[in-house]
């Protein structure tokens, strides 16, 4: 990419961020590529999901974003863990919120769900933020049901100087205003389930990064939004990824053709996507 084009993209992001309450630097980073790949729970097909080595592998692949899940222990330590219990992914049993951090430290992650034990332990959110700083954007899927811990997560993000390198996912866009008030410069990333949700999100002027799905069919409208700086995220998880694993690049090429307005793609197979996109998009 030429120097002049890069300056234009960064300037566009700076202008756009005066309207939306987001990290200017994060928007500039997302403006550097037409397509970004997000590694779902790290590269969990090679290492335990949400583990340190799965995250390191995502960094090594050169993808832009790693998605992690966050929960809290009984004593308020924020962990990287998808499930409400430790049963599926670790050598232990019990509900995360009923276990102390000391209890969790006794456990080991499993290589695969319910599989054999690995040498890796459950990482804390702080550990992951420190590993990712300056290397990869972190998408936090906050699974913890006790929402008081969102403030703790935001305090930690700020303390680790990661405000410009975090996306904070919200399942319900109606939570945006309340969550935004906790820390206005952390970039919120809500899900839109329909056109009405998308319009409400953009009208709020609290974010320009939105998760949509294949039910959104108005290609011209969505392409216009992309041209205006709206960053749309879609998953290739599930059938698309499985088809690509069996049939090759053509599946992903058709995906891009069908959804030309998408800027961020979350996948279980980031290595397949980076190989298909080629060295120019790494």
PDB file of C-alpha atoms in Angstrom:
ATOM      1  CA  UNK A   1       0.000   0.000   0.000  1.00  0.00           C
ATOM      2  CA  UNK A   2       1.378   3.417  -0.987  1.00  0.00           C
ATOM      3  CA  UNK A   3       2.366   6.012   1.600  1.00  0.00           C
ATOM      4  CA  UNK A   4      -0.274   8.512   0.408  1.00  0.00           C
ATOM      5  CA  UNK A   5      -3.066   5.919   0.568  1.00  0.00           C
ATOM      6  CA  UNK A   6      -2.014   4.878   4.063  1.00  0.00           C
ATOM      7  CA  UNK A   7      -2.097   8.505   5.238  1.00  0.00           C
ATOM      8  CA  UNK A   8      -5.559   8.940   3.674  1.00  0.00           C
ATOM      9  CA  UNK A   9      -6.914   5.864   5.470  1.00  0.00           C
ATOM     10  CA  UNK A  10      -5.540   6.981   8.807  1.00  0.00           C
ATOM     11  CA  UNK A  11      -6.914  10.497   8.278  1.00  0.00           C
ATOM     12  CA  UNK A  12     -10.315   9.027   7.408  1.00  0.00           C
ATOM     13  CA  UNK A  13     -10.287   7.016  10.622  1.00  0.00           C
ATOM     14  CA  UNK A  14      -9.350  10.099  12.624  1.00  0.00           C
ATOM     15  CA  UNK A  15     -12.266  12.000  11.108  1.00  0.00           C
ATOM     16  CA  UNK A  16     -14.669   9.118  11.660  1.00  0.00           C
ATOM     17  CA  UNK A  17     -13.637   8.699  15.285  1.00  0.00           C
ATOM     18  CA  UNK A  18     -14.767  12.238  16.066  1.00  0.00           C
ATOM     19  CA  UNK A  19     -18.300  10.989  15.444  1.00  0.00           C
ATOM     20  CA  UNK A  20     -18.039   7.561  17.042  1.00  0.00           C
ATOM     21  CA  UNK A  21     -16.705   7.018  20.559  1.00  0.00           C
ATOM     22  CA  UNK A  22     -13.889   4.612  19.794  1.00  0.00           C
ATOM     23  CA  UNK A  23     -10.138   4.248  19.816  1.00  0.00           C
ATOM     24  CA  UNK A  24      -8.659   6.344  17.014  1.00  0.00           C
ATOM     25  CA  UNK A  25      -5.626   4.075  16.787  1.00  0.00           C
ATOM     26  CA  UNK A  26      -7.748   0.938  16.594  1.00  0.00           C
ATOM     27  CA  UNK A  27      -9.773   2.367  13.718  1.00  0.00           C
ATOM     28  CA  UNK A  28      -6.564   3.361  11.951  1.00  0.00           C
ATOM     29  CA  UNK A  29      -5.237  -0.170  12.340  1.00  0.00           C
ATOM     30  CA  UNK A  30      -8.425  -1.652  10.907  1.00  0.00           C
ATOM     31  CA  UNK A  31      -8.177   0.819   8.029  1.00  0.00           C
ATOM     32  CA  UNK A  32      -4.892  -0.682   6.851  1.00  0.00           C
ATOM     33  CA  UNK A  33      -6.447  -3.764   5.227  1.00  0.00           C
ATOM     34  CA  UNK A  34      -9.593  -4.503   3.284  1.00  0.00           C
ATOM     35  CA  UNK A  35     -10.031  -7.853   5.053  1.00  0.00           C
ATOM     36  CA  UNK A  36      -9.046  -8.819   8.596  1.00  0.00           C
ATOM     37  CA  UNK A  37      -9.055 -12.339  10.019  1.00  0.00           C
ATOM     38  CA  UNK A  38     -10.050 -13.090  13.617  1.00  0.00           C
ATOM     39  CA  UNK A  39      -8.916 -16.363  15.195  1.00  0.00           C
ATOM     40  CA  UNK A  40     -11.828 -17.824  17.189  1.00  0.00           C
ATOM     41  CA  UNK A  41     -10.554 -18.817  20.665  1.00  0.00           C
ATOM     42  CA  UNK A  42      -7.052 -18.630  19.238  1.00  0.00           C
ATOM     43  CA  UNK A  43      -5.809 -21.360  16.917  1.00  0.00           C
ATOM     44  CA  UNK A  44      -7.755 -23.960  18.858  1.00  0.00           C
ATOM     45  CA  UNK A  45      -7.484 -26.674  16.199  1.00  0.00           C
ATOM     46  CA  UNK A  46      -3.791 -26.983  17.106  1.00  0.00           C
ATOM     47  CA  UNK A  47      -3.756 -26.034  20.792  1.00  0.00           C
ATOM     48  CA  UNK A  48      -6.303 -25.953  23.636  1.00  0.00           C
ATOM     49  CA  UNK A  49      -8.913 -23.261  23.068  1.00  0.00           C
ATOM     50  CA  UNK A  50      -8.320 -19.930  24.807  1.00  0.00           C
ATOM     51  CA  UNK A  51      -4.804 -21.053  25.761  1.00  0.00           C
ATOM     52  CA  UNK A  52      -1.561 -19.099  25.646  1.00  0.00           C
ATOM     53  CA  UNK A  53      -0.071 -21.241  22.831  1.00  0.00           C
ATOM     54  CA  UNK A  54      -3.298 -20.932  20.790  1.00  0.00           C
ATOM     55  CA  UNK A  55      -2.959 -17.156  21.057  1.00  0.00           C
ATOM     56  CA  UNK A  56       0.751 -17.213  20.206  1.00  0.00           C
ATOM     57  CA  UNK A  57      -0.063 -19.272  17.108  1.00  0.00           C
ATOM     58  CA  UNK A  58      -2.609 -16.656  15.992  1.00  0.00           C
ATOM     59  CA  UNK A  59       0.084 -14.002  16.377  1.00  0.00           C
ATOM     60  CA  UNK A  60       2.536 -16.149  14.392  1.00  0.00           C
ATOM     61  CA  UNK A  61       0.025 -16.524  11.551  1.00  0.00           C
ATOM     62  CA  UNK A  62      -0.186 -12.747  11.266  1.00  0.00           C
ATOM     63  CA  UNK A  63      -3.946 -12.500  11.701  1.00  0.00           C
ATOM     64  CA  UNK A  64      -5.278  -9.163  12.939  1.00  0.00           C
ATOM     65  CA  UNK A  65      -7.506 -10.279  15.809  1.00  0.00           C
ATOM     66  CA  UNK A  66      -7.709 -13.049  18.389  1.00  0.00           C
ATOM     67  CA  UNK A  67     -11.089 -13.745  19.998  1.00  0.00           C
ATOM     68  CA  UNK A  68     -11.126 -14.843  23.638  1.00  0.00           C
ATOM     69  CA  UNK A  69     -13.831 -15.567  26.210  1.00  0.00           C
ATOM     70  CA  UNK A  70     -13.745 -14.121  29.719  1.00  0.00           C
ATOM     71  CA  UNK A  71     -15.238 -15.255  33.028  1.00  0.00           C
ATOM     72  CA  UNK A  72     -14.574 -14.486  36.688  1.00  0.00           C
ATOM     73  CA  UNK A  73     -13.534 -16.733  39.551  1.00  0.00           C
ATOM     74  CA  UNK A  74     -15.250 -16.648  42.926  1.00  0.00           C
ATOM     75  CA  UNK A  75     -12.610 -14.236  44.188  1.00  0.00           C
ATOM     76  CA  UNK A  76     -12.877 -11.887  41.205  1.00  0.00           C
ATOM     77  CA  UNK A  77      -9.948 -12.925  39.002  1.00  0.00           C
ATOM     78  CA  UNK A  78     -10.823 -12.572  35.322  1.00  0.00           C
ATOM     79  CA  UNK A  79      -9.949 -15.740  33.405  1.00  0.00           C
ATOM     80  CA  UNK A  80      -9.940 -16.707  29.737  1.00  0.00           C
ATOM     81  CA  UNK A  81     -12.578 -19.443  29.691  1.00  0.00           C
ATOM     82  CA  UNK A  82     -15.574 -20.083  27.421  1.00  0.00           C
ATOM     83  CA  UNK A  83     -17.849 -22.334  29.463  1.00  0.00           C
ATOM     84  CA  UNK A  84     -19.591 -21.627  32.748  1.00  0.00           C
ATOM     85  CA  UNK A  85     -17.928 -24.787  34.095  1.00  0.00           C
ATOM     86  CA  UNK A  86     -14.382 -26.094  33.800  1.00  0.00           C
ATOM     87  CA  UNK A  87     -15.576 -29.637  32.992  1.00  0.00           C
ATOM     88  CA  UNK A  88     -15.176 -29.652  29.190  1.00  0.00           C
ATOM     89  CA  UNK A  89     -11.869 -27.841  28.795  1.00  0.00           C
ATOM     90  CA  UNK A  90      -9.866 -28.665  31.934  1.00  0.00           C
ATOM     91  CA  UNK A  91      -8.923 -31.570  34.198  1.00  0.00           C
ATOM     92  CA  UNK A  92     -11.273 -30.273  36.884  1.00  0.00           C
ATOM     93  CA  UNK A  93     -14.976 -30.036  37.580  1.00  0.00           C
ATOM     94  CA  UNK A  94     -17.219 -27.274  38.840  1.00  0.00           C
ATOM     95  CA  UNK A  95     -18.580 -23.840  38.015  1.00  0.00           C
ATOM     96  CA  UNK A  96     -15.979 -21.161  37.355  1.00  0.00           C
ATOM     97  CA  UNK A  97     -17.788 -18.620  39.537  1.00  0.00           C
ATOM     98  CA  UNK A  98     -17.752 -21.086  42.469  1.00  0.00           C
ATOM     99  CA  UNK A  99     -14.012 -21.745  42.196  1.00  0.00           C
ATOM    100  CA  UNK A 100     -11.205 -19.532  43.473  1.00  0.00           C
ATOM    101  CA  UNK A 101      -8.213 -18.585  41.374  1.00  0.00           C
ATOM    102  CA  UNK A 102      -6.135 -20.926  43.554  1.00  0.00           C
ATOM    103  CA  UNK A 103      -8.530 -23.751  42.630  1.00  0.00           C
ATOM    104  CA  UNK A 104      -8.175 -22.950  38.915  1.00  0.00           C
ATOM    105  CA  UNK A 105      -4.382 -22.902  39.163  1.00  0.00           C
ATOM    106  CA  UNK A 106      -4.486 -26.587  40.134  1.00  0.00           C
ATOM    107  CA  UNK A 107      -6.075 -27.486  36.787  1.00  0.00           C
ATOM    108  CA  UNK A 108      -4.698 -28.129  33.306  1.00  0.00           C
ATOM    109  CA  UNK A 109      -6.364 -27.421  30.004  1.00  0.00           C
ATOM    110  CA  UNK A 110      -7.334 -30.407  27.888  1.00  0.00           C
ATOM    111  CA  UNK A 111      -5.817 -30.825  24.425  1.00  0.00           C
ATOM    112  CA  UNK A 112      -9.337 -31.236  22.995  1.00  0.00           C
ATOM    113  CA  UNK A 113     -12.790 -31.038  24.630  1.00  0.00           C
ATOM    114  CA  UNK A 114     -12.932 -33.829  27.256  1.00  0.00           C
ATOM    115  CA  UNK A 115      -9.596 -35.063  25.886  1.00  0.00           C
ATOM    116  CA  UNK A 116      -6.226 -35.738  27.470  1.00  0.00           C
ATOM    117  CA  UNK A 117      -4.541 -33.191  29.702  1.00  0.00           C
ATOM    118  CA  UNK A 118      -2.131 -30.664  28.183  1.00  0.00           C
ATOM    119  CA  UNK A 119       0.790 -29.008  30.000  1.00  0.00           C
ATOM    120  CA  UNK A 120      -1.011 -25.647  29.799  1.00  0.00           C
ATOM    121  CA  UNK A 121      -2.988 -23.886  32.516  1.00  0.00           C
ATOM    122  CA  UNK A 122      -5.949 -21.510  32.312  1.00  0.00           C
ATOM    123  CA  UNK A 123      -4.633 -18.001  31.558  1.00  0.00           C
ATOM    124  CA  UNK A 124      -5.864 -14.830  33.188  1.00  0.00           C
ATOM    125  CA  UNK A 125      -7.130 -11.906  31.140  1.00  0.00           C
ATOM    126  CA  UNK A 126      -4.164  -9.880  32.381  1.00  0.00           C
ATOM    127  CA  UNK A 127      -1.703 -12.488  31.053  1.00  0.00           C
ATOM    128  CA  UNK A 128      -3.385 -12.510  27.655  1.00  0.00           C
ATOM    129  CA  UNK A 129      -3.466  -8.726  27.373  1.00  0.00           C
ATOM    130  CA  UNK A 130       0.250  -8.570  28.141  1.00  0.00           C
ATOM    131  CA  UNK A 131       1.062 -11.236  25.550  1.00  0.00           C
ATOM    132  CA  UNK A 132      -1.036  -9.534  22.857  1.00  0.00           C
ATOM    133  CA  UNK A 133       0.095  -5.956  23.461  1.00  0.00           C
ATOM    134  CA  UNK A 134       1.610  -4.512  20.302  1.00  0.00           C
ATOM    135  CA  UNK A 135       1.089  -7.775  18.416  1.00  0.00           C
ATOM    136  CA  UNK A 136      -2.615  -8.434  17.845  1.00  0.00           C
ATOM    137  CA  UNK A 137      -6.047  -6.926  18.558  1.00  0.00           C
ATOM    138  CA  UNK A 138      -8.004  -8.726  21.293  1.00  0.00           C
ATOM    139  CA  UNK A 139     -11.731  -9.311  20.841  1.00  0.00           C
ATOM    140  CA  UNK A 140     -13.193  -9.918  24.297  1.00  0.00           C
ATOM    141  CA  UNK A 141     -16.343 -12.027  24.365  1.00  0.00           C
ATOM    142  CA  UNK A 142     -17.428 -11.342  27.941  1.00  0.00           C
ATOM    143  CA  UNK A 143     -19.160 -14.547  28.991  1.00  0.00           C
ATOM    144  CA  UNK A 144     -19.260 -13.689  32.703  1.00  0.00           C
ATOM    145  CA  UNK A 145     -22.900 -13.402  33.774  1.00  0.00           C
ATOM    146  CA  UNK A 146     -22.193 -11.028  36.678  1.00  0.00           C
ATOM    147  CA  UNK A 147     -21.976  -7.768  34.745  1.00  0.00           C
ATOM    148  CA  UNK A 148     -20.330  -5.890  37.601  1.00  0.00           C
ATOM    149  CA  UNK A 149     -17.091  -7.453  36.395  1.00  0.00           C
ATOM    150  CA  UNK A 150     -17.245  -5.503  33.130  1.00  0.00           C
ATOM    151  CA  UNK A 151     -15.963  -2.485  35.048  1.00  0.00           C
ATOM    152  CA  UNK A 152     -13.110  -4.625  36.398  1.00  0.00           C
ATOM    153  CA  UNK A 153     -12.259  -5.739  32.862  1.00  0.00           C
ATOM    154  CA  UNK A 154     -12.235  -2.152  31.617  1.00  0.00           C
ATOM    155  CA  UNK A 155     -10.010  -1.066  34.512  1.00  0.00           C
ATOM    156  CA  UNK A 156      -7.610  -3.878  33.634  1.00  0.00           C
ATOM    157  CA  UNK A 157      -7.605  -2.972  29.923  1.00  0.00           C
ATOM    158  CA  UNK A 158      -6.765   0.620  30.829  1.00  0.00           C
ATOM    159  CA  UNK A 159      -4.114  -0.372  33.373  1.00  0.00           C
ATOM    160  CA  UNK A 160      -2.397  -2.560  30.760  1.00  0.00           C
ATOM    161  CA  UNK A 161      -2.512   0.288  28.191  1.00  0.00           C
ATOM    162  CA  UNK A 162      -4.574  -1.882  25.843  1.00  0.00           C
ATOM    163  CA  UNK A 163      -7.416   0.563  25.120  1.00  0.00           C
ATOM    164  CA  UNK A 164      -6.260   0.900  21.518  1.00  0.00           C
ATOM    165  CA  UNK A 165      -5.978  -2.860  21.015  1.00  0.00           C
ATOM    166  CA  UNK A 166      -9.290  -4.221  22.338  1.00  0.00           C
ATOM    167  CA  UNK A 167     -12.744  -4.810  20.894  1.00  0.00           C
ATOM    168  CA  UNK A 168     -15.413  -5.473  23.523  1.00  0.00           C
ATOM    169  CA  UNK A 169     -18.226  -7.644  22.195  1.00  0.00           C
ATOM    170  CA  UNK A 170     -21.846  -7.124  23.282  1.00  0.00           C
ATOM    171  CA  UNK A 171     -24.613  -9.632  22.606  1.00  0.00           C
ATOM    172  CA  UNK A 172     -27.313  -6.998  23.099  1.00  0.00           C
ATOM    173  CA  UNK A 173     -26.788  -3.587  21.511  1.00  0.00           C
ATOM    174  CA  UNK A 174     -29.163  -2.083  24.066  1.00  0.00           C
ATOM    175  CA  UNK A 175     -26.392  -2.512  26.645  1.00  0.00           C
ATOM    176  CA  UNK A 176     -24.137  -0.104  24.744  1.00  0.00           C
ATOM    177  CA  UNK A 177     -25.008   3.103  26.577  1.00  0.00           C
ATOM    178  CA  UNK A 178     -24.507   1.604  30.033  1.00  0.00           C
ATOM    179  CA  UNK A 179     -21.252  -0.162  29.097  1.00  0.00           C
ATOM    180  CA  UNK A 180     -19.983   2.902  27.221  1.00  0.00           C
ATOM    181  CA  UNK A 181     -20.379   4.997  30.374  1.00  0.00           C
ATOM    182  CA  UNK A 182     -17.825   2.795  32.161  1.00  0.00           C
ATOM    183  CA  UNK A 183     -15.025   3.768  29.776  1.00  0.00           C
ATOM    184  CA  UNK A 184     -15.911   5.853  26.688  1.00  0.00           C
ATOM    185  CA  UNK A 185     -12.706   5.147  24.737  1.00  0.00           C
ATOM    186  CA  UNK A 186     -12.871   1.339  24.768  1.00  0.00           C
ATOM    187  CA  UNK A 187     -14.300   0.237  21.421  1.00  0.00           C
ATOM    188  CA  UNK A 188     -17.634  -1.536  21.758  1.00  0.00           C
ATOM    189  CA  UNK A 189     -18.531  -4.233  19.282  1.00  0.00           C
ATOM    190  CA  UNK A 190     -22.255  -5.151  19.403  1.00  0.00           C
ATOM    191  CA  UNK A 191     -24.192  -7.755  17.469  1.00  0.00           C
ATOM    192  CA  UNK A 192     -26.982  -6.714  15.094  1.00  0.00           C
ATOM    193  CA  UNK A 193     -29.547  -9.424  14.460  1.00  0.00           C
ATOM    194  CA  UNK A 194     -31.514  -7.463  11.868  1.00  0.00           C
ATOM    195  CA  UNK A 195     -31.624  -4.174   9.943  1.00  0.00           C
ATOM    196  CA  UNK A 196     -33.433  -2.449  12.793  1.00  0.00           C
ATOM    197  CA  UNK A 197     -30.635  -3.379  15.223  1.00  0.00           C
ATOM    198  CA  UNK A 198     -27.978  -2.184  12.784  1.00  0.00           C
ATOM    199  CA  UNK A 199     -29.706   1.160  12.301  1.00  0.00           C
ATOM    200  CA  UNK A 200     -30.059   1.609  16.075  1.00  0.00           C
ATOM    201  CA  UNK A 201     -26.385   0.814  16.646  1.00  0.00           C
ATOM    202  CA  UNK A 202     -25.159   3.295  14.052  1.00  0.00           C
ATOM    203  CA  UNK A 203     -27.658   5.944  15.158  1.00  0.00           C
ATOM    204  CA  UNK A 204     -26.268   5.715  18.697  1.00  0.00           C
ATOM    205  CA  UNK A 205     -22.892   6.945  17.403  1.00  0.00           C
ATOM    206  CA  UNK A 206     -21.175   4.815  20.040  1.00  0.00           C
ATOM    207  CA  UNK A 207     -19.433   2.466  17.611  1.00  0.00           C
ATOM    208  CA  UNK A 208     -18.876   1.737  13.944  1.00  0.00           C
ATOM    209  CA  UNK A 209     -17.856  -1.934  14.430  1.00  0.00           C
ATOM    210  CA  UNK A 210     -20.815  -4.304  14.157  1.00  0.00           C
ATOM    211  CA  UNK A 211     -21.270  -8.077  14.087  1.00  0.00           C
ATOM    212  CA  UNK A 212     -23.805  -9.224  11.493  1.00  0.00           C
ATOM    213  CA  UNK A 213     -24.699 -12.579   9.928  1.00  0.00           C
ATOM    214  CA  UNK A 214     -25.755 -14.103   6.611  1.00  0.00           C
ATOM    215  CA  UNK A 215     -29.372 -12.984   7.089  1.00  0.00           C
ATOM    216  CA  UNK A 216     -28.337  -9.465   5.988  1.00  0.00           C
ATOM    217  CA  UNK A 217     -29.028  -9.443   2.244  1.00  0.00           C
ATOM    218  CA  UNK A 218     -29.099  -5.789   1.126  1.00  0.00           C
ATOM    219  CA  UNK A 219     -25.684  -5.853  -0.537  1.00  0.00           C
ATOM    220  CA  UNK A 220     -25.734  -2.317  -1.968  1.00  0.00           C
ATOM    221  CA  UNK A 221     -26.778  -0.743   1.326  1.00  0.00           C
ATOM    222  CA  UNK A 222     -24.119  -2.676   3.239  1.00  0.00           C
ATOM    223  CA  UNK A 223     -21.427  -1.806   0.683  1.00  0.00           C
ATOM    224  CA  UNK A 224     -22.332   1.862   1.125  1.00  0.00           C
ATOM    225  CA  UNK A 225     -21.936   1.513   4.880  1.00  0.00           C
ATOM    226  CA  UNK A 226     -18.516  -0.067   4.359  1.00  0.00           C
ATOM    227  CA  UNK A 227     -17.510   2.810   2.082  1.00  0.00           C
ATOM    228  CA  UNK A 228     -18.605   5.219   4.819  1.00  0.00           C
ATOM    229  CA  UNK A 229     -16.301   3.535   7.338  1.00  0.00           C
ATOM    230  CA  UNK A 230     -18.654   1.076   9.023  1.00  0.00           C
ATOM    231  CA  UNK A 231     -16.709  -2.073   9.911  1.00  0.00           C
ATOM    232  CA  UNK A 232     -18.838  -5.183   9.475  1.00  0.00           C
ATOM    233  CA  UNK A 233     -17.856  -8.524  11.033  1.00  0.00           C
ATOM    234  CA  UNK A 234     -19.160 -11.931   9.987  1.00  0.00           C
ATOM    235  CA  UNK A 235     -18.272 -15.480  11.005  1.00  0.00           C
ATOM    236  CA  UNK A 236     -17.211 -18.256   8.678  1.00  0.00           C
ATOM    237  CA  UNK A 237     -17.452 -20.629  11.660  1.00  0.00           C
ATOM    238  CA  UNK A 238     -19.348 -23.846  11.127  1.00  0.00           C
ATOM    239  CA  UNK A 239     -20.368 -24.959   7.651  1.00  0.00           C
ATOM    240  CA  UNK A 240     -18.232 -22.497   5.659  1.00  0.00           C
ATOM    241  CA  UNK A 241     -15.040 -23.394   7.507  1.00  0.00           C
ATOM    242  CA  UNK A 242     -15.783 -27.108   7.299  1.00  0.00           C
ATOM    243  CA  UNK A 243     -16.452 -26.883   3.562  1.00  0.00           C
ATOM    244  CA  UNK A 244     -13.204 -24.946   3.034  1.00  0.00           C
ATOM    245  CA  UNK A 245     -11.304 -27.604   4.940  1.00  0.00           C
ATOM    246  CA  UNK A 246     -12.673 -30.255   2.568  1.00  0.00           C
ATOM    247  CA  UNK A 247     -12.895 -28.336  -0.704  1.00  0.00           C
ATOM    248  CA  UNK A 248     -10.201 -25.662  -0.536  1.00  0.00           C
ATOM    249  CA  UNK A 249      -9.887 -21.939  -1.302  1.00  0.00           C
ATOM    250  CA  UNK A 250     -12.859 -21.753  -3.647  1.00  0.00           C
ATOM    251  CA  UNK A 251     -15.243 -21.868  -0.669  1.00  0.00           C
ATOM    252  CA  UNK A 252     -13.700 -18.757   0.886  1.00  0.00           C
ATOM    253  CA  UNK A 253     -13.506 -16.996  -2.475  1.00  0.00           C
ATOM    254  CA  UNK A 254     -17.255 -17.503  -2.904  1.00  0.00           C
ATOM    255  CA  UNK A 255     -17.810 -16.252   0.654  1.00  0.00           C
ATOM    256  CA  UNK A 256     -16.009 -12.984  -0.161  1.00  0.00           C
ATOM    257  CA  UNK A 257     -17.962 -12.640  -3.391  1.00  0.00           C
ATOM    258  CA  UNK A 258     -21.283 -13.166  -1.620  1.00  0.00           C
ATOM    259  CA  UNK A 259     -20.458 -10.766   1.233  1.00  0.00           C
ATOM    260  CA  UNK A 260     -18.316  -8.005  -0.354  1.00  0.00           C
ATOM    261  CA  UNK A 261     -19.173  -5.609   2.468  1.00  0.00           C
ATOM    262  CA  UNK A 262     -17.466  -7.669   5.195  1.00  0.00           C
ATOM    263  CA  UNK A 263     -14.199  -6.368   6.656  1.00  0.00           C
ATOM    264  CA  UNK A 264     -13.594  -8.799   9.552  1.00  0.00           C
ATOM    265  CA  UNK A 265     -14.052 -12.575   9.299  1.00  0.00           C
ATOM    266  CA  UNK A 266     -13.949 -14.794  12.375  1.00  0.00           C
ATOM    267  CA  UNK A 267     -12.849 -18.352  11.709  1.00  0.00           C
ATOM    268  CA  UNK A 268     -11.869 -21.638  13.323  1.00  0.00           C
ATOM    269  CA  UNK A 269      -9.221 -22.061  10.600  1.00  0.00           C
ATOM    270  CA  UNK A 270      -7.218 -18.818  10.401  1.00  0.00           C
ATOM    271  CA  UNK A 271      -4.339 -20.576   8.619  1.00  0.00           C
ATOM    272  CA  UNK A 272      -6.660 -21.507   5.737  1.00  0.00           C
ATOM    273  CA  UNK A 273      -7.847 -17.921   5.398  1.00  0.00           C
ATOM    274  CA  UNK A 274      -4.347 -16.401   5.523  1.00  0.00           C
ATOM    275  CA  UNK A 275      -3.147 -18.890   2.917  1.00  0.00           C
ATOM    276  CA  UNK A 276      -6.062 -18.037   0.630  1.00  0.00           C
ATOM    277  CA  UNK A 277      -5.722 -14.277   1.039  1.00  0.00           C
ATOM    278  CA  UNK A 278      -1.996 -14.450   0.340  1.00  0.00           C
ATOM    279  CA  UNK A 279       0.993 -12.544   1.575  1.00  0.00           C
ATOM    280  CA  UNK A 280      -0.423  -9.101   0.705  1.00  0.00           C
ATOM    281  CA  UNK A 281      -3.077  -9.373   3.410  1.00  0.00           C
ATOM    282  CA  UNK A 282      -0.890 -10.815   6.157  1.00  0.00           C
TER     283      UNK A 282
END
